[in-house]
Amino acid sequence: MRPVARLSAEAQATSFLREYILSGALKPGARLTETPLAEQLGIARATLRLGLHRLAAEGLVLQIPYTGWQVIALSPQDIWELWTLRGSLESLASRIVAERMTPAKRAILETAMQALAAACRSGRMEEVNERDFAFHRTIIDLAEHGRLSAQYDRVEQQIRLYIASTNVLNEGDLSTLVRDHERLTAALTQGDAAQAAGEAWLLSETVGRTLVSMMGEEDPASRAAR
């Protein structure tokens, strides 16, 4: 047992806004006006502003000079940077986890996969997004690599936003999402390090490139190669 932490008004407001944005309730580019938002949350504008600055540091909102705040809208460059960074971190973590697979780690991974599959069967996208991120966070944690975990922490909220954005591609048929993660789970639990690393990279790359293409843009890497 440990004492229940009492969160400050700023921490509570930050947490509420973070989850509200990541749930998809606020669309990319949506404006956030301080006065009505502070009144809705029952906090002072100064407290709200501190929370918004925290979310800006996490890459979830932008402060527009003389205008206010808005939810970040991922550009093709943002998506490319996120899928390549995420793919690199998760590919390395997957390789390490597969190389050091144990019965205990296998059970943890299978539980995370089962939770994701159950969420996909429910069709509730907010739950799908949470379970999807939790699955990948589990891989990072099981790698037991402090510096890798620290780097992942720095972009964790942006990765959650990226997952929510890309999962829209599978909203009509979540079975694809399940199959992709089952392949990664199989490689991990079977201790196939090379396959696990490849599956982790491919999972991030495929949805990233697809999302950029659907935006009618060329992948920044392809443009730079010419």
CSV table of N, CA and C in Angstrom, one decimal, residues 105-225:
chain,number,residue,atom,x,y,z
A,105,LYS,N,8.1,-13.3,-19.7
A,105,LYS,CA,7.9,-12.3,-20.7
A,105,LYS,C,6.9,-12.7,-21.7
A,106,ARG,N,7.0,-14.0,-22.1
A,106,ARG,CA,6.0,-14.5,-23.1
A,106,ARG,C,4.6,-14.4,-22.6
A,107,ALA,N,4.4,-14.6,-21.3
A,107,ALA,CA,3.0,-14.5,-20.8
A,107,ALA,C,2.5,-13.0,-20.8
A,108,ILE,N,3.4,-12.1,-20.5
A,108,ILE,CA,3.1,-10.7,-20.5
A,108,ILE,C,2.7,-10.2,-21.9
A,109,LEU,N,3.5,-10.6,-22.9
A,109,LEU,CA,3.3,-10.2,-24.2
A,109,LEU,C,1.9,-10.8,-24.7
A,110,GLU,N,1.7,-12.1,-24.4
A,110,GLU,CA,0.5,-12.7,-24.9
A,110,GLU,C,-0.8,-12.1,-24.2
A,111,THR,N,-0.6,-11.6,-23.0
A,111,THR,CA,-1.7,-11.0,-22.3
A,111,THR,C,-2.0,-9.6,-23.0
A,112,ALA,N,-0.9,-8.9,-23.3
A,112,ALA,CA,-1.1,-7.6,-24.0
A,112,ALA,C,-1.7,-7.8,-25.4
A,113,MET,N,-1.3,-8.9,-26.1
A,113,MET,CA,-1.9,-9.1,-27.4
A,113,MET,C,-3.4,-9.5,-27.3
A,114,GLN,N,-3.7,-10.3,-26.3
A,114,GLN,CA,-5.1,-10.7,-26.1
A,114,GLN,C,-6.0,-9.4,-25.8
A,115,ALA,N,-5.4,-8.5,-25.0
A,115,ALA,CA,-6.2,-7.3,-24.6
A,115,ALA,C,-6.4,-6.4,-25.9
A,116,LEU,N,-5.4,-6.4,-26.8
A,116,LEU,CA,-5.6,-5.6,-28.0
A,116,LEU,C,-6.6,-6.3,-28.9
A,117,ALA,N,-6.6,-7.6,-29.0
A,117,ALA,CA,-7.5,-8.3,-29.9
A,117,ALA,C,-9.0,-8.1,-29.3
A,118,ALA,N,-9.1,-8.2,-28.0
A,118,ALA,CA,-10.5,-8.0,-27.4
A,118,ALA,C,-11.0,-6.6,-27.7
A,119,ALA,N,-10.1,-5.6,-27.6
A,119,ALA,CA,-10.5,-4.2,-27.9
A,119,ALA,C,-10.9,-4.1,-29.4
A,120,CYS,N,-10.2,-4.7,-30.3
A,120,CYS,CA,-10.5,-4.7,-31.7
A,120,CYS,C,-11.9,-5.4,-32.0
A,121,ARG,N,-12.2,-6.4,-31.2
A,121,ARG,CA,-13.5,-7.1,-31.4
A,121,ARG,C,-14.6,-6.2,-30.9
A,122,SER,N,-14.3,-5.3,-29.9
A,122,SER,CA,-15.3,-4.4,-29.4
A,122,SER,C,-15.7,-3.3,-30.4
A,123,GLY,N,-14.7,-2.9,-31.2
A,123,GLY,CA,-14.9,-1.9,-32.2
A,123,GLY,C,-14.8,-0.5,-31.6
A,124,ARG,N,-14.5,-0.3,-30.3
A,124,ARG,CA,-14.4,1.0,-29.7
A,124,ARG,C,-13.0,1.5,-29.9
A,125,MET,N,-12.9,2.5,-30.8
A,125,MET,CA,-11.6,3.0,-31.2
A,125,MET,C,-10.8,3.6,-30.1
A,126,GLU,N,-11.4,4.3,-29.1
A,126,GLU,CA,-10.6,4.8,-28.0
A,126,GLU,C,-9.9,3.7,-27.3
A,127,GLU,N,-10.6,2.6,-27.0
A,127,GLU,CA,-10.0,1.4,-26.3
A,127,GLU,C,-9.0,0.8,-27.2
A,128,VAL,N,-9.3,0.7,-28.5
A,128,VAL,CA,-8.3,0.1,-29.5
A,128,VAL,C,-7.0,0.8,-29.4
A,129,ASN,N,-7.1,2.2,-29.5
A,129,ASN,CA,-5.9,3.0,-29.5
A,129,ASN,C,-5.1,2.8,-28.2
A,130,GLU,N,-5.8,2.7,-27.0
A,130,GLU,CA,-5.1,2.6,-25.8
A,130,GLU,C,-4.4,1.2,-25.7
A,131,ARG,N,-5.1,0.2,-26.1
A,131,ARG,CA,-4.5,-1.2,-26.0
A,131,ARG,C,-3.4,-1.3,-27.0
A,132,ASP,N,-3.5,-0.7,-28.2
A,132,ASP,CA,-2.5,-0.7,-29.2
A,132,ASP,C,-1.2,-0.1,-28.6
A,133,PHE,N,-1.3,1.1,-28.0
A,133,PHE,CA,-0.1,1.7,-27.5
A,133,PHE,C,0.4,0.9,-26.3
A,134,ALA,N,-0.5,0.4,-25.5
A,134,ALA,CA,0.0,-0.4,-24.3
A,134,ALA,C,0.8,-1.6,-24.8
A,135,PHE,N,0.4,-2.2,-25.9
A,135,PHE,CA,1.1,-3.4,-26.4
A,135,PHE,C,2.6,-3.0,-26.8
A,136,HIS,N,2.7,-1.9,-27.5
A,136,HIS,CA,4.0,-1.4,-27.9
A,136,HIS,C,4.9,-0.9,-26.7
A,137,ARG,N,4.2,-0.3,-25.7
A,137,ARG,CA,4.9,0.1,-24.5
A,137,ARG,C,5.4,-1.1,-23.7
A,138,THR,N,4.6,-2.2,-23.8
A,138,THR,CA,5.1,-3.4,-23.1
A,138,THR,C,6.4,-3.9,-23.7
A,139,ILE,N,6.5,-3.9,-25.0
A,139,ILE,CA,7.7,-4.3,-25.6
A,139,ILE,C,8.9,-3.4,-25.2
A,140,ILE,N,8.7,-2.1,-25.2
A,140,ILE,CA,9.8,-1.2,-24.7
A,140,ILE,C,10.2,-1.6,-23.3
A,141,ASP,N,9.2,-1.8,-22.4
A,141,ASP,CA,9.5,-2.1,-21.0
A,141,ASP,C,10.2,-3.4,-20.8
A,142,LEU,N,9.8,-4.4,-21.6
A,142,LEU,CA,10.4,-5.8,-21.5
A,142,LEU,C,11.8,-5.8,-22.0
A,143,ALA,N,12.2,-4.8,-22.8
A,143,ALA,CA,13.6,-4.8,-23.3
A,143,ALA,C,14.6,-4.4,-22.1
A,144,GLU,N,14.0,-3.8,-21.1
A,144,GLU,CA,14.9,-3.5,-19.9
A,144,GLU,C,16.1,-2.7,-20.3
A,145,HIS,N,15.9,-1.7,-21.1
A,145,HIS,CA,17.0,-0.9,-21.7
A,145,HIS,C,16.7,0.6,-21.3
A,146,GLY,N,17.3,1.0,-20.2
A,146,GLY,CA,17.0,2.3,-19.6
A,146,GLY,C,17.1,3.5,-20.6
A,147,ARG,N,18.1,3.5,-21.4
A,147,ARG,CA,18.3,4.7,-22.3
A,147,ARG,C,17.3,4.6,-23.4
A,148,LEU,N,17.0,3.4,-23.9
A,148,LEU,CA,16.0,3.3,-24.9
A,148,LEU,C,14.6,3.7,-24.4
A,149,SER,N,14.3,3.3,-23.2
A,149,SER,CA,13.0,3.6,-22.6
A,149,SER,C,12.9,5.2,-22.4
A,150,ALA,N,14.0,5.8,-22.0
A,150,ALA,CA,14.0,7.2,-21.8
A,150,ALA,C,13.8,8.0,-23.1
A,151,GLN,N,14.3,7.5,-24.2
A,151,GLN,CA,14.1,8.1,-25.5
A,151,GLN,C,12.6,8.0,-25.9
A,152,TYR,N,12.1,6.8,-25.7
A,152,TYR,CA,10.7,6.5,-26.0
A,152,TYR,C,9.8,7.4,-25.2
A,153,ASP,N,10.1,7.6,-23.9
A,153,ASP,CA,9.3,8.5,-23.1
A,153,ASP,C,9.2,9.9,-23.6
A,154,ARG,N,10.2,10.4,-24.3
A,154,ARG,CA,10.3,11.8,-24.8
A,154,ARG,C,9.3,12.0,-25.9
A,155,VAL,N,8.9,11.0,-26.6
A,155,VAL,CA,8.0,11.1,-27.7
A,155,VAL,C,6.7,10.3,-27.5
A,156,GLU,N,6.5,9.8,-26.3
A,156,GLU,CA,5.4,8.9,-26.0
A,156,GLU,C,4.1,9.4,-26.4
A,157,GLN,N,3.8,10.7,-26.1
A,157,GLN,CA,2.5,11.2,-26.4
A,157,GLN,C,2.3,11.4,-27.9
A,158,GLN,N,3.4,11.8,-28.6
A,158,GLN,CA,3.3,12.0,-30.0
A,158,GLN,C,3.0,10.6,-30.7
A,159,ILE,N,3.6,9.5,-30.1
A,159,ILE,CA,3.4,8.2,-30.7
A,159,ILE,C,2.0,7.8,-30.4
A,160,ARG,N,1.4,8.1,-29.3
A,160,ARG,CA,0.0,7.8,-29.0
A,160,ARG,C,-0.9,8.6,-30.0
A,161,LEU,N,-0.6,9.8,-30.3
A,161,LEU,CA,-1.3,10.6,-31.3
A,161,LEU,C,-1.2,9.9,-32.7
A,162,TYR,N,0.0,9.5,-33.0
A,162,TYR,CA,0.3,8.8,-34.3
A,162,TYR,C,-0.5,7.5,-34.4
A,163,ILE,N,-0.6,6.8,-33.4
A,163,ILE,CA,-1.3,5.5,-33.4
A,163,ILE,C,-2.8,5.8,-33.6
A,164,ALA,N,-3.3,6.8,-32.9
A,164,ALA,CA,-4.7,7.1,-33.1
A,164,ALA,C,-5.0,7.6,-34.5
A,165,SER,N,-4.1,8.3,-35.1
A,165,SER,CA,-4.2,8.8,-36.5
A,165,SER,C,-4.2,7.7,-37.5
A,166,THR,N,-3.3,6.8,-37.3
A,166,THR,CA,-3.1,5.7,-38.3
A,166,THR,C,-4.2,4.6,-38.1
A,167,ASN,N,-4.7,4.4,-36.9
A,167,ASN,CA,-5.7,3.3,-36.7
A,167,ASN,C,-7.0,3.7,-37.4
A,168,VAL,N,-7.2,4.9,-37.7
A,168,VAL,CA,-8.4,5.3,-38.5
A,168,VAL,C,-8.4,4.5,-39.9
A,169,LEU,N,-7.2,4.2,-40.4
A,169,LEU,CA,-7.1,3.5,-41.6
A,169,LEU,C,-7.7,2.1,-41.6
A,170,ASN,N,-7.7,1.5,-40.4
A,170,ASN,CA,-8.2,0.2,-40.2
A,170,ASN,C,-9.6,0.1,-39.5
A,171,GLU,N,-10.2,1.3,-39.3
A,171,GLU,CA,-11.4,1.4,-38.5
A,171,GLU,C,-12.5,0.5,-39.1
A,172,GLY,N,-12.6,0.3,-40.4
A,172,GLY,CA,-13.7,-0.5,-41.0
A,172,GLY,C,-13.4,-2.0,-40.9
A,173,ASP,N,-12.1,-2.4,-40.7
A,173,ASP,CA,-11.8,-3.8,-40.6
A,173,ASP,C,-10.6,-3.9,-39.7
A,174,LEU,N,-10.8,-4.1,-38.4
A,174,LEU,CA,-9.7,-4.1,-37.4
A,174,LEU,C,-9.0,-5.5,-37.4
A,175,SER,N,-9.5,-6.4,-38.2
A,175,SER,CA,-8.8,-7.7,-38.3
A,175,SER,C,-7.4,-7.6,-38.8
A,176,THR,N,-7.2,-6.6,-39.7
A,176,THR,CA,-5.8,-6.3,-40.2
A,176,THR,C,-4.9,-5.9,-39.1
A,177,LEU,N,-5.3,-5.1,-38.2
A,177,LEU,CA,-4.6,-4.6,-37.1
A,177,LEU,C,-4.2,-5.8,-36.2
A,178,VAL,N,-5.1,-6.7,-36.0
A,178,VAL,CA,-4.9,-7.8,-35.1
A,178,VAL,C,-3.8,-8.7,-35.8
A,179,ARG,N,-4.0,-9.0,-37.1
A,179,ARG,CA,-3.0,-9.9,-37.7
A,179,ARG,C,-1.6,-9.4,-37.7
A,180,ASP,N,-1.5,-8.1,-38.0
A,180,ASP,CA,-0.1,-7.4,-38.0
A,180,ASP,C,0.5,-7.6,-36.6
A,181,HIS,N,-0.2,-7.4,-35.6
A,181,HIS,CA,0.4,-7.5,-34.2
A,181,HIS,C,0.6,-9.0,-33.8
A,182,GLU,N,-0.2,-9.8,-34.3
A,182,GLU,CA,0.0,-11.3,-34.0
A,182,GLU,C,1.3,-11.8,-34.7
A,183,ARG,N,1.6,-11.3,-35.9
A,183,ARG,CA,2.9,-11.7,-36.5
A,183,ARG,C,4.1,-11.2,-35.6
A,184,LEU,N,4.0,-10.0,-35.1
A,184,LEU,CA,5.0,-9.5,-34.3
A,184,LEU,C,5.1,-10.3,-33.0
A,185,THR,N,4.0,-10.6,-32.4
A,185,THR,CA,3.9,-11.3,-31.1
A,185,THR,C,4.5,-12.7,-31.3
A,186,ALA,N,4.2,-13.4,-32.5
A,186,ALA,CA,4.8,-14.7,-32.7
A,186,ALA,C,6.3,-14.7,-32.8
A,187,ALA,N,6.8,-13.7,-33.6
A,187,ALA,CA,8.3,-13.6,-33.7
A,187,ALA,C,8.9,-13.3,-32.3
A,188,LEU,N,8.3,-12.5,-31.5
A,188,LEU,CA,8.9,-12.2,-30.2
A,188,LEU,C,8.8,-13.4,-29.3
A,189,THR,N,7.7,-14.1,-29.2
A,189,THR,CA,7.6,-15.2,-28.3
A,189,THR,C,8.4,-16.4,-28.7
A,190,GLN,N,8.6,-16.5,-30.0
A,190,GLN,CA,9.4,-17.6,-30.5
A,190,GLN,C,10.9,-17.3,-30.5
A,191,GLY,N,11.3,-16.1,-30.0
A,191,GLY,CA,12.7,-15.8,-29.9
A,191,GLY,C,13.4,-15.5,-31.2
A,192,ASP,N,12.7,-15.2,-32.2
A,192,ASP,CA,13.3,-14.9,-33.6
A,192,ASP,C,13.6,-13.4,-33.6
A,193,ALA,N,14.8,-13.0,-33.2
A,193,ALA,CA,15.2,-11.6,-33.1
A,193,ALA,C,15.1,-10.9,-34.4
A,194,ALA,N,15.7,-11.4,-35.5
A,194,ALA,CA,15.7,-10.8,-36.8
A,194,ALA,C,14.3,-10.5,-37.3
A,195,GLN,N,13.4,-11.6,-37.2
A,195,GLN,CA,12.0,-11.4,-37.6
A,195,GLN,C,11.3,-10.4,-36.8
A,196,ALA,N,11.5,-10.4,-35.5
A,196,ALA,CA,10.8,-9.5,-34.6
A,196,ALA,C,11.2,-8.1,-34.9
A,197,ALA,N,12.4,-7.8,-35.1
A,197,ALA,CA,12.9,-6.5,-35.5
A,197,ALA,C,12.3,-6.0,-36.8
A,198,GLY,N,12.2,-6.9,-37.8
A,198,GLY,CA,11.7,-6.6,-39.1
A,198,GLY,C,10.2,-6.4,-39.0
A,199,GLU,N,9.4,-7.2,-38.2
A,199,GLU,CA,8.0,-7.0,-38.1
A,199,GLU,C,7.7,-5.6,-37.4
A,200,ALA,N,8.5,-5.3,-36.4
A,200,ALA,CA,8.2,-4.0,-35.7
A,200,ALA,C,8.4,-2.8,-36.6
A,201,TRP,N,9.5,-2.9,-37.4
A,201,TRP,CA,9.8,-1.8,-38.4
A,201,TRP,C,8.7,-1.8,-39.4
A,202,LEU,N,8.3,-2.9,-40.0
A,202,LEU,CA,7.3,-3.0,-41.1
A,202,LEU,C,5.9,-2.4,-40.6
A,203,LEU,N,5.6,-2.8,-39.4
A,203,LEU,CA,4.3,-2.3,-38.8
A,203,LEU,C,4.2,-0.8,-38.8
A,204,SER,N,5.3,-0.2,-38.4
A,204,SER,CA,5.3,1.3,-38.3
A,204,SER,C,5.4,1.9,-39.7
A,205,GLU,N,6.2,1.3,-40.6
A,205,GLU,CA,6.4,1.8,-41.9
A,205,GLU,C,5.2,1.8,-42.7
A,206,THR,N,4.5,0.7,-42.7
A,206,THR,CA,3.3,0.5,-43.6
A,206,THR,C,2.2,1.5,-43.4
A,207,VAL,N,1.8,1.7,-42.1
A,207,VAL,CA,0.8,2.6,-41.8
A,207,VAL,C,1.2,4.0,-42.1
A,208,GLY,N,2.5,4.3,-41.8
A,208,GLY,CA,3.0,5.7,-42.0
A,208,GLY,C,3.0,6.1,-43.4
A,209,ARG,N,3.5,5.2,-44.3
A,209,ARG,CA,3.5,5.5,-45.7
A,209,ARG,C,2.1,5.6,-46.3
A,210,THR,N,1.2,4.7,-45.8
A,210,THR,CA,-0.2,4.8,-46.2
A,210,THR,C,-0.9,6.1,-45.9
A,211,LEU,N,-0.6,6.5,-44.7
A,211,LEU,CA,-1.2,7.8,-44.2
A,211,LEU,C,-0.8,9.0,-45.0
A,212,VAL,N,0.5,9.0,-45.3
A,212,VAL,CA,1.1,10.1,-46.1
A,212,VAL,C,0.5,10.1,-47.5
A,213,SER,N,0.3,8.9,-48.1
A,213,SER,CA,-0.2,8.7,-49.4
A,213,SER,C,-1.7,9.2,-49.4
A,214,MET,N,-2.5,8.9,-48.4
A,214,MET,CA,-3.9,9.3,-48.3
A,214,MET,C,-4.0,10.8,-48.2
A,215,MET,N,-3.0,11.4,-47.7
A,215,MET,CA,-3.0,12.9,-47.6
A,215,MET,C,-2.7,13.6,-48.9
A,216,GLY,N,-2.4,12.7,-50.0
A,216,GLY,CA,-2.1,13.2,-51.3
A,216,GLY,C,-0.7,13.8,-51.4
A,217,GLU,N,0.2,13.3,-50.5
A,217,GLU,CA,1.5,13.8,-50.5
A,217,GLU,C,2.5,12.7,-50.8
A,218,GLU,N,3.7,13.1,-51.2
A,218,GLU,CA,4.8,12.2,-51.4
A,218,GLU,C,5.6,12.0,-50.1
A,219,ASP,N,6.0,10.8,-49.9
A,219,ASP,CA,6.8,10.5,-48.7
A,219,ASP,C,8.1,11.4,-48.7
A,220,PRO,N,8.4,12.1,-47.7
A,220,PRO,CA,9.6,12.9,-47.7
A,220,PRO,C,10.9,12.2,-48.0
A,221,ALA,N,11.0,10.9,-47.6
A,221,ALA,CA,12.2,10.2,-48.0
A,221,ALA,C,12.3,9.9,-49.5
A,222,SER,N,11.2,9.7,-50.1
A,222,SER,CA,11.2,9.4,-51.6
A,222,SER,C,11.5,10.7,-52.3
A,223,ARG,N,11.0,11.8,-51.8
A,223,ARG,CA,11.3,13.1,-52.4
A,223,ARG,C,12.7,13.5,-52.3
A,224,ALA,N,13.3,13.2,-51.2
A,224,ALA,CA,14.7,13.6,-51.0
A,224,ALA,C,15.7,12.7,-51.8
A,225,ALA,N,15.2,11.5,-52.1
A,225,ALA,CA,16.1,10.5,-52.9
A,225,ALA,C,16.2,10.9,-54.3
